[in-house]
Amino acid sequence: MDAVDEKILDVLRVDGRASFSAIGRQVGLSTNAIAARVRRMEKSGVIVGYRVVLAADGPESTAGLEAFIDVRLDPAEDSEAFLAWARLVPEIRDAVHVTGAYDYLLHIGVRDTAALDRLLRSLKKQGGAAHTQTRLALR
Amino acid sequence: MDAVDEKILDVLRVDGRASFSAIGRQVGLSTNAIAARVRRMEKSGVIVGYRVVLAADGPESTAGLEAFIDVRLDPAEDSEAFLAWARLVPEIRDAVHVTGAYDYLLHIGVRDTAALDRLLRSLKKQGGAAHTQTRLALR
DNA sequence: ATCTTCTCGTCTACGGCATCCATGCAGATG
DNA sequence: CATCTGCATGGATGCCGTAGACGAGAAGAT
């Protein structure tokens, strides 16, 4: 993580699909050097992933519904894998491993109850949640 | 925005750098068809952009101890008064009125367990909490 | 029914991009 | 001094993205 890596991240923050050669032109390095650096940051965990930003379900923009979801994972599910998955779901603002009867506490923002329903389904199907409990925010 | 577009977005939500041909393989369309659909969604504003997701962007990295406290208020306690009190306590990052068995969910950050103990005491004495349940964050 | 037109897909060709491998070059280490 | 390691470049190769030509199906007018 040096100044060049920061420059690369600056580019990727604005355009997550920027090609390695385009990044290279901006920071003054070859395509290969950029690819190697990005690979390294992906492996070391600095870069968690990439995601599309949508107008429809941005966390703040149209979050009509805010909620907290307690999640108990399936015993077979890997905790790290769940966290990695959760970070890539735009509706999930934050996911925290906590003590108590449940494993994770999720802070989420969705547009409506239909979106909440979809999120809960994918939590069980793709996230590996064995049991969930949802509490709506009433702010 | 039909079912195919949704499928494309599902892929891009998980991997914002997925190639058009890779998406095409998953949804059963040609590279060209995917590119055209993505272009259309970008132009129409459904897709705002693409961002890299960094590990360092978490809201964390501050206090030594982070926790979530479920609070059930004394029936005599006024909800608004509790909120007003909570806002003045620096350790309380956020207080949200929620549905469920408890009234409020507090997100707090303290230096150590001693500070947590002090906070819990004042919650009951000055905050008017009838019952609390604390879950430590394990990040 | 036929023709027009619009939409949305595939197929093909070509230029650009990513990847693999070889290489050069500094600085640290024996 | 020799060598190892990290990090860059440059070239070869194959995949990806783009653009244009073309076909299939739906809707509407004559």
Short mmCIF file of C-alpha atoms (C1' of nucleotides) in Angstrom, two decimals:
data_model
loop_
_atom_site.label_atom_id
_atom_site.label_comp_id
_atom_site.label_asym_id
_atom_site.label_seq_id
_atom_site.Cartn_x
_atom_site.Cartn_y
_atom_site.Cartn_z
CA MET A 1 0.00 0.00 0.00
CA ASP A 2 2.00 2.95 -1.27
CA ALA A 3 1.09 6.17 -3.06
CA VAL A 4 0.64 4.35 -6.37
CA ASP A 5 -1.85 1.93 -4.83
CA GLU A 6 -3.79 4.89 -3.49
CA LYS A 7 -3.88 6.42 -6.96
CA ILE A 8 -5.19 3.15 -8.37
CA LEU A 9 -7.91 3.04 -5.74
CA ASP A 10 -8.83 6.63 -6.50
CA VAL A 11 -9.53 5.61 -10.07
CA LEU A 12 -11.45 2.49 -9.07
CA ARG A 13 -13.56 4.43 -6.59
CA VAL A 14 -14.86 6.56 -9.43
CA ASP A 15 -15.03 3.79 -12.04
CA GLY A 16 -14.90 0.26 -10.72
CA ARG A 17 -14.79 -1.12 -14.26
CA ALA A 18 -11.82 0.91 -15.46
CA SER A 19 -9.47 -1.27 -17.51
CA PHE A 20 -5.98 -1.94 -16.22
CA SER A 21 -4.47 -0.19 -19.19
CA ALA A 22 -6.65 2.88 -18.65
CA ILE A 23 -5.55 2.99 -15.02
CA GLY A 24 -1.98 2.57 -16.15
CA ARG A 25 -2.25 5.60 -18.40
CA GLN A 26 -3.51 7.70 -15.51
CA VAL A 27 -0.94 6.67 -12.94
CA GLY A 28 1.94 6.22 -15.34
CA LEU A 29 2.56 2.49 -15.15
CA SER A 30 2.25 -0.41 -17.55
CA THR A 31 -0.83 -2.59 -17.81
CA ASN A 32 1.05 -5.47 -16.23
CA ALA A 33 2.15 -3.47 -13.22
CA ILE A 34 -1.41 -2.32 -12.57
CA ALA A 35 -2.79 -5.84 -12.89
CA ALA A 36 -0.21 -7.16 -10.43
CA ARG A 37 -0.95 -4.44 -7.90
CA VAL A 38 -4.70 -4.86 -8.13
CA ARG A 39 -4.36 -8.65 -7.79
CA ARG A 40 -2.22 -8.14 -4.71
CA MET A 41 -4.74 -5.79 -3.11
CA GLU A 42 -7.56 -8.20 -3.88
CA LYS A 43 -5.66 -11.06 -2.28
CA SER A 44 -4.59 -9.11 0.79
CA GLY A 45 -8.16 -8.02 1.42
CA VAL A 46 -7.72 -4.30 0.83
CA ILE A 47 -10.08 -4.66 -2.10
CA VAL A 48 -13.11 -6.63 -0.99
CA GLY A 49 -14.89 -6.61 -4.34
CA TYR A 50 -16.65 -4.52 -6.94
CA ARG A 51 -20.28 -3.69 -7.27
CA VAL A 52 -22.63 -1.83 -9.49
CA VAL A 53 -24.25 1.29 -8.07
CA LEU A 54 -27.95 1.45 -8.85
CA ALA A 55 -30.28 4.42 -8.66
CA ALA A 56 -33.16 2.27 -7.51
CA ASP A 57 -31.80 0.72 -4.35
CA GLY A 58 -29.04 2.92 -3.06
CA PRO A 59 -28.78 2.72 0.73
CA GLU A 60 -29.67 6.35 1.46
CA SER A 61 -31.39 7.58 -1.64
CA THR A 62 -34.59 5.62 -1.54
CA ALA A 63 -34.40 3.74 1.72
CA GLY A 64 -37.98 3.89 2.78
CA LEU A 65 -37.47 1.06 5.19
CA GLU A 66 -34.71 0.61 7.73
CA ALA A 67 -34.34 -2.56 9.75
CA PHE A 68 -32.08 -4.67 11.92
CA ILE A 69 -31.82 -8.35 11.22
CA ASP A 70 -30.47 -10.89 13.69
CA VAL A 71 -28.91 -13.78 11.83
CA ARG A 72 -28.04 -17.22 13.08
CA LEU A 73 -25.85 -18.98 10.56
CA ASP A 74 -26.17 -22.53 9.43
CA PRO A 75 -23.51 -24.46 11.39
CA ALA A 76 -21.95 -25.54 8.10
CA GLU A 77 -21.63 -21.96 6.87
CA ASP A 78 -18.27 -20.26 7.09
CA SER A 79 -18.40 -17.03 9.03
CA GLU A 80 -15.86 -15.28 6.84
CA ALA A 81 -17.69 -16.33 3.72
CA PHE A 82 -20.89 -14.86 5.08
CA LEU A 83 -19.19 -11.54 5.84
CA ALA A 84 -17.68 -11.42 2.39
CA TRP A 85 -21.06 -12.08 0.87
CA ALA A 86 -22.80 -9.49 3.04
CA ARG A 87 -20.36 -6.76 2.07
CA LEU A 88 -21.37 -7.13 -1.53
CA VAL A 89 -25.09 -6.74 -0.94
CA PRO A 90 -25.87 -3.06 -1.35
CA GLU A 91 -28.87 -3.15 0.96
CA ILE A 92 -26.70 -4.29 3.85
CA ARG A 93 -25.22 -1.15 5.37
CA ASP A 94 -23.32 -2.97 8.07
CA ALA A 95 -22.81 -6.52 9.30
CA VAL A 96 -21.39 -7.15 12.77
CA HIS A 97 -20.46 -10.40 14.44
CA VAL A 98 -21.95 -10.23 17.92
CA THR A 99 -22.22 -12.26 21.10
CA GLY A 100 -25.55 -13.74 22.15
CA ALA A 101 -28.12 -16.08 20.71
CA TYR A 102 -27.53 -14.85 17.17
CA ASP A 103 -24.31 -14.68 15.20
CA TYR A 104 -24.66 -11.49 13.19
CA LEU A 105 -26.52 -8.24 13.46
CA LEU A 106 -27.27 -6.62 10.11
CA HIS A 107 -28.23 -3.00 9.62
CA ILE A 108 -30.10 -2.72 6.37
CA GLY A 109 -31.95 -0.18 4.25
CA VAL A 110 -34.47 -1.21 1.61
CA ARG A 111 -37.07 0.53 -0.49
CA ASP A 112 -40.14 -1.35 0.63
CA THR A 113 -41.40 -4.55 2.16
CA ALA A 114 -41.07 -6.36 -1.16
CA ALA A 115 -37.35 -5.56 -1.22
CA LEU A 116 -37.09 -6.68 2.40
CA ASP A 117 -38.72 -9.95 1.47
CA ARG A 118 -36.25 -10.46 -1.35
CA LEU A 119 -33.34 -9.70 0.95
CA LEU A 120 -34.52 -12.17 3.58
CA ARG A 121 -34.90 -14.88 0.97
CA SER A 122 -31.41 -14.37 -0.41
CA LEU A 123 -30.08 -14.27 3.15
CA LYS A 124 -31.26 -17.82 3.62
CA LYS A 125 -30.51 -19.04 0.14
CA GLN A 126 -27.20 -17.41 -0.67
CA GLY A 127 -26.04 -16.13 2.71
CA GLY A 128 -26.45 -19.40 4.56
CA ALA A 129 -28.65 -18.03 7.32
CA ALA A 130 -30.34 -20.76 9.33
CA HIS A 131 -32.64 -18.42 11.22
CA THR A 132 -33.37 -14.72 11.19
CA GLN A 133 -35.27 -12.21 13.25
CA THR A 134 -36.14 -8.82 11.84
CA ARG A 135 -36.85 -5.62 13.73
CA LEU A 136 -38.08 -2.61 11.80
CA ALA A 137 -36.76 0.83 12.67
CA LEU A 138 -39.44 3.34 13.58
CA ARG A 139 -37.39 6.55 13.59
CA MET B 1 -36.30 -3.45 -17.13
CA ASP B 2 -37.44 -7.03 -17.49
CA ALA B 3 -36.44 -10.28 -15.83
CA VAL B 4 -33.26 -10.50 -17.91
CA ASP B 5 -32.14 -7.06 -16.79
CA GLU B 6 -32.70 -8.12 -13.19
CA LYS B 7 -30.55 -11.18 -13.76
CA ILE B 8 -27.79 -9.02 -15.20
CA LEU B 9 -27.96 -6.71 -12.20
CA ASP B 10 -27.82 -9.70 -9.85
CA VAL B 11 -24.52 -10.66 -11.41
CA LEU B 12 -23.16 -7.12 -11.32
CA ARG B 13 -24.17 -6.67 -7.71
CA VAL B 14 -21.88 -9.52 -6.73
CA ASP B 15 -19.12 -8.76 -9.24
CA GLY B 16 -19.18 -5.29 -10.73
CA ARG B 17 -16.29 -6.18 -13.06
CA ALA B 18 -17.90 -9.28 -14.55
CA SER B 19 -17.27 -9.35 -18.29
CA PHE B 20 -20.22 -9.09 -20.66
CA SER B 21 -19.51 -12.52 -22.05
CA ALA B 22 -19.39 -14.04 -18.57
CA ILE B 23 -22.74 -12.44 -17.79
CA GLY B 24 -24.04 -13.71 -21.09
CA ARG B 25 -23.09 -17.25 -20.19
CA GLN B 26 -24.98 -16.98 -16.91
CA VAL B 27 -28.16 -15.48 -18.29
CA GLY B 28 -28.10 -17.28 -21.62
CA LEU B 29 -27.56 -14.39 -24.04
CA SER B 30 -24.81 -13.30 -26.39
CA THR B 31 -22.10 -10.83 -25.46
CA ASN B 32 -23.66 -8.25 -27.73
CA ALA B 33 -27.10 -8.52 -26.17
CA ILE B 34 -25.64 -8.06 -22.69
CA ALA B 35 -23.59 -5.05 -23.76
CA ALA B 36 -26.64 -3.42 -25.34
CA ARG B 37 -28.75 -3.97 -22.25
CA VAL B 38 -26.09 -2.68 -19.88
CA ARG B 39 -25.55 0.40 -22.09
CA ARG B 40 -29.27 1.05 -22.04
CA MET B 41 -29.45 0.78 -18.25
CA GLU B 42 -26.47 3.08 -17.89
CA LYS B 43 -28.04 5.67 -20.17
CA SER B 44 -31.45 5.48 -18.57
CA GLY B 45 -29.93 5.99 -15.15
CA VAL B 46 -30.79 2.63 -13.64
CA ILE B 47 -27.07 1.97 -13.37
CA VAL B 48 -25.38 4.98 -11.80
CA GLY B 49 -21.84 3.63 -11.89
CA TYR B 50 -19.42 1.05 -10.54
CA ARG B 51 -17.37 1.23 -7.39
CA VAL B 52 -14.64 -0.74 -5.78
CA VAL B 53 -15.49 -1.99 -2.28
CA LEU B 54 -12.66 -1.48 0.19
CA ALA B 55 -12.17 -3.12 3.56
CA ALA B 56 -11.04 0.17 5.07
CA ASP B 57 -14.33 1.89 4.29
CA GLY B 58 -16.08 0.36 7.30
CA PRO B 59 -17.56 2.76 9.89
CA GLU B 60 -15.28 1.16 12.44
CA SER B 61 -11.71 1.68 13.67
CA THR B 62 -12.50 3.90 16.65
CA ALA B 63 -13.34 2.89 20.21
CA GLY B 64 -11.97 -0.21 21.86
CA LEU B 65 -15.32 -1.80 22.58
CA GLU B 66 -18.35 -1.75 20.38
CA ALA B 67 -21.72 -3.12 21.42
CA PHE B 68 -25.43 -3.18 20.72
CA ILE B 69 -27.81 -2.76 23.62
CA ASP B 70 -31.47 -3.70 23.48
CA VAL B 71 -33.46 -1.50 25.80
CA ARG B 72 -36.94 -2.00 27.20
CA LEU B 73 -38.18 1.18 28.78
CA ASP B 74 -39.96 1.51 32.07
CA PRO B 75 -43.66 1.88 31.16
CA ALA B 76 -43.69 5.18 32.97
CA GLU B 77 -40.79 6.54 30.93
CA ASP B 78 -41.53 8.86 28.04
CA SER B 79 -40.07 7.65 24.78
CA GLU B 80 -39.17 11.13 23.57
CA ALA B 81 -37.45 11.94 26.83
CA PHE B 82 -35.35 8.81 26.51
CA LEU B 83 -34.29 9.73 23.01
CA ALA B 84 -33.38 13.23 24.11
CA TRP B 85 -31.31 11.83 26.95
CA ALA B 86 -29.60 9.27 24.69
CA ARG B 87 -28.55 11.93 22.22
CA LEU B 88 -26.57 13.65 24.93
CA VAL B 89 -24.53 10.59 25.86
CA PRO B 90 -21.39 10.61 23.74
CA GLU B 91 -20.90 6.84 23.92
CA ILE B 92 -24.25 6.28 22.24
CA ARG B 93 -23.61 6.47 18.52
CA ASP B 94 -27.15 5.77 17.50
CA ALA B 95 -30.49 5.04 19.13
CA VAL B 96 -33.30 3.58 17.07
CA HIS B 97 -36.87 2.85 18.06
CA VAL B 98 -37.59 -0.66 16.80
CA THR B 99 -40.35 -3.23 16.68
CA GLY B 100 -40.09 -6.39 18.74
CA ALA B 101 -39.67 -7.35 22.35
CA TYR B 102 -37.47 -4.34 23.10
CA ASP B 103 -38.15 -0.67 22.51
CA TYR B 104 -34.77 0.71 21.48
CA LEU B 105 -31.64 -0.58 19.89
CA LEU B 106 -28.54 1.34 20.88
CA HIS B 107 -25.27 1.25 18.99
CA ILE B 108 -22.50 2.23 21.36
CA GLY B 109 -18.74 2.57 21.47
CA VAL B 110 -16.82 2.60 24.74
CA ARG B 111 -13.20 2.34 25.76
CA ASP B 112 -13.42 -0.76 27.93
CA THR B 113 -15.72 -2.94 29.99
CA ALA B 114 -15.60 -0.53 32.90
CA ALA B 115 -17.01 2.21 30.69
CA LEU B 116 -19.64 -0.20 29.46
CA ASP B 117 -20.62 -0.98 33.03
CA ARG B 118 -20.97 2.73 33.80
CA LEU B 119 -23.08 3.25 30.72
CA LEU B 120 -25.43 0.38 31.60
CA ARG B 121 -25.90 1.73 35.12
CA SER B 122 -26.77 5.19 33.92
CA LEU B 123 -29.09 3.69 31.32
CA LYS B 124 -31.20 2.23 34.10
CA LYS B 125 -30.85 5.07 36.56
CA GLN B 126 -31.11 8.13 34.34
CA GLY B 127 -32.33 6.74 31.08
CA GLY B 128 -35.33 4.95 32.52
CA ALA B 129 -34.49 1.55 31.11
CA ALA B 130 -36.45 -1.24 32.74
CA HIS B 131 -34.43 -4.00 31.16
CA THR B 132 -31.41 -4.24 28.88
CA GLN B 133 -29.60 -6.87 26.89
CA THR B 134 -26.10 -6.28 25.62
CA ARG B 135 -24.37 -7.87 22.69
CA LEU B 136 -20.70 -7.19 22.11
CA ALA B 137 -19.42 -6.66 18.60
CA LEU B 138 -16.66 -9.06 17.60
CA ARG B 139 -15.70 -7.60 14.23
"C1'" DA C 1 -53.04 -11.68 -46.01
"C1'" DT C 2 -49.07 -8.63 -47.04
"C1'" DC C 3 -46.06 -5.03 -46.26
"C1'" DT C 4 -43.72 -1.82 -43.19
"C1'" DT C 5 -41.37 -0.88 -39.26
"C1'" DC C 6 -39.64 -1.46 -34.72
"C1'" DT C 7 -37.38 -4.22 -31.45
"C1'" DC C 8 -34.24 -7.54 -30.01
"C1'" DG C 9 -31.58 -11.14 -30.79
"C1'" DT C 10 -27.34 -13.77 -33.32
"C1'" DC C 11 -23.20 -14.09 -36.37
"C1'" DT C 12 -18.79 -12.41 -38.08
"C1'" DA C 13 -14.63 -9.55 -38.19
"C1'" DC C 14 -11.41 -6.74 -36.16
"C1'" DG C 15 -9.00 -3.87 -32.73
"C1'" DG C 16 -7.95 -3.58 -27.89
"C1'" DC C 17 -7.18 -5.71 -23.55
"C1'" DA C 18 -5.61 -9.14 -20.15
"C1'" DT C 19 -2.57 -12.73 -19.16
"C1'" DC C 20 1.68 -15.51 -19.28
"C1'" DC C 21 6.46 -15.65 -19.71
"C1'" DA C 22 11.04 -13.76 -20.26
"C1'" DT C 23 13.91 -10.09 -19.00
"C1'" DG C 24 16.17 -6.03 -16.62
"C1'" DC C 25 17.21 -3.61 -12.57
"C1'" DA C 26 17.40 -1.88 -8.01
"C1'" DG C 27 18.21 -2.98 -2.95
"C1'" DA C 28 18.88 -6.34 0.73
"C1'" DT C 29 21.40 -10.44 2.31
"C1'" DG C 30 24.61 -14.27 2.60
"C1'" DC D 1 31.08 -10.56 -4.83
"C1'" DA D 2 27.28 -13.41 -5.83
"C1'" DT D 3 22.63 -14.05 -5.27
"C1'" DC D 4 17.99 -13.64 -3.93
"C1'" DT D 5 13.79 -11.00 -3.89
"C1'" DG D 6 10.58 -7.49 -5.29
"C1'" DC D 7 8.87 -4.84 -8.94
"C1'" DA D 8 8.93 -2.96 -13.17
"C1'" DT D 9 8.85 -3.48 -18.62
"C1'" DG D 10 8.05 -5.69 -23.25
"C1'" DG D 11 6.36 -9.18 -26.44
"C1'" DA D 12 3.26 -13.26 -27.75
"C1'" DT D 13 -1.17 -15.21 -27.45
"C1'" DG D 14 -5.93 -15.77 -26.71
"C1'" DC D 15 -10.18 -13.67 -24.94
"C1'" DC D 16 -13.17 -9.73 -24.78
"C1'" DG D 17 -15.71 -5.76 -26.55
"C1'" DT D 18 -17.44 -3.16 -30.46
"C1'" DA D 19 -19.58 -2.39 -34.86
"C1'" DG D 20 -22.10 -3.66 -38.85
"C1'" DA D 21 -24.95 -6.96 -41.43
"C1'" DC D 22 -28.68 -9.85 -40.98
"C1'" DG D 23 -32.88 -12.64 -39.34
"C1'" DA D 24 -37.15 -13.56 -36.37
"C1'" DG D 25 -41.23 -12.04 -34.20
"C1'" DA D 26 -44.82 -8.48 -32.85
"C1'" DA D 27 -47.84 -4.50 -33.84
"C1'" DG D 28 -50.22 -1.61 -36.98
"C1'" DA D 29 -51.91 0.15 -41.54
"C1'" DT D 30 -53.61 -0.70 -46.03
#
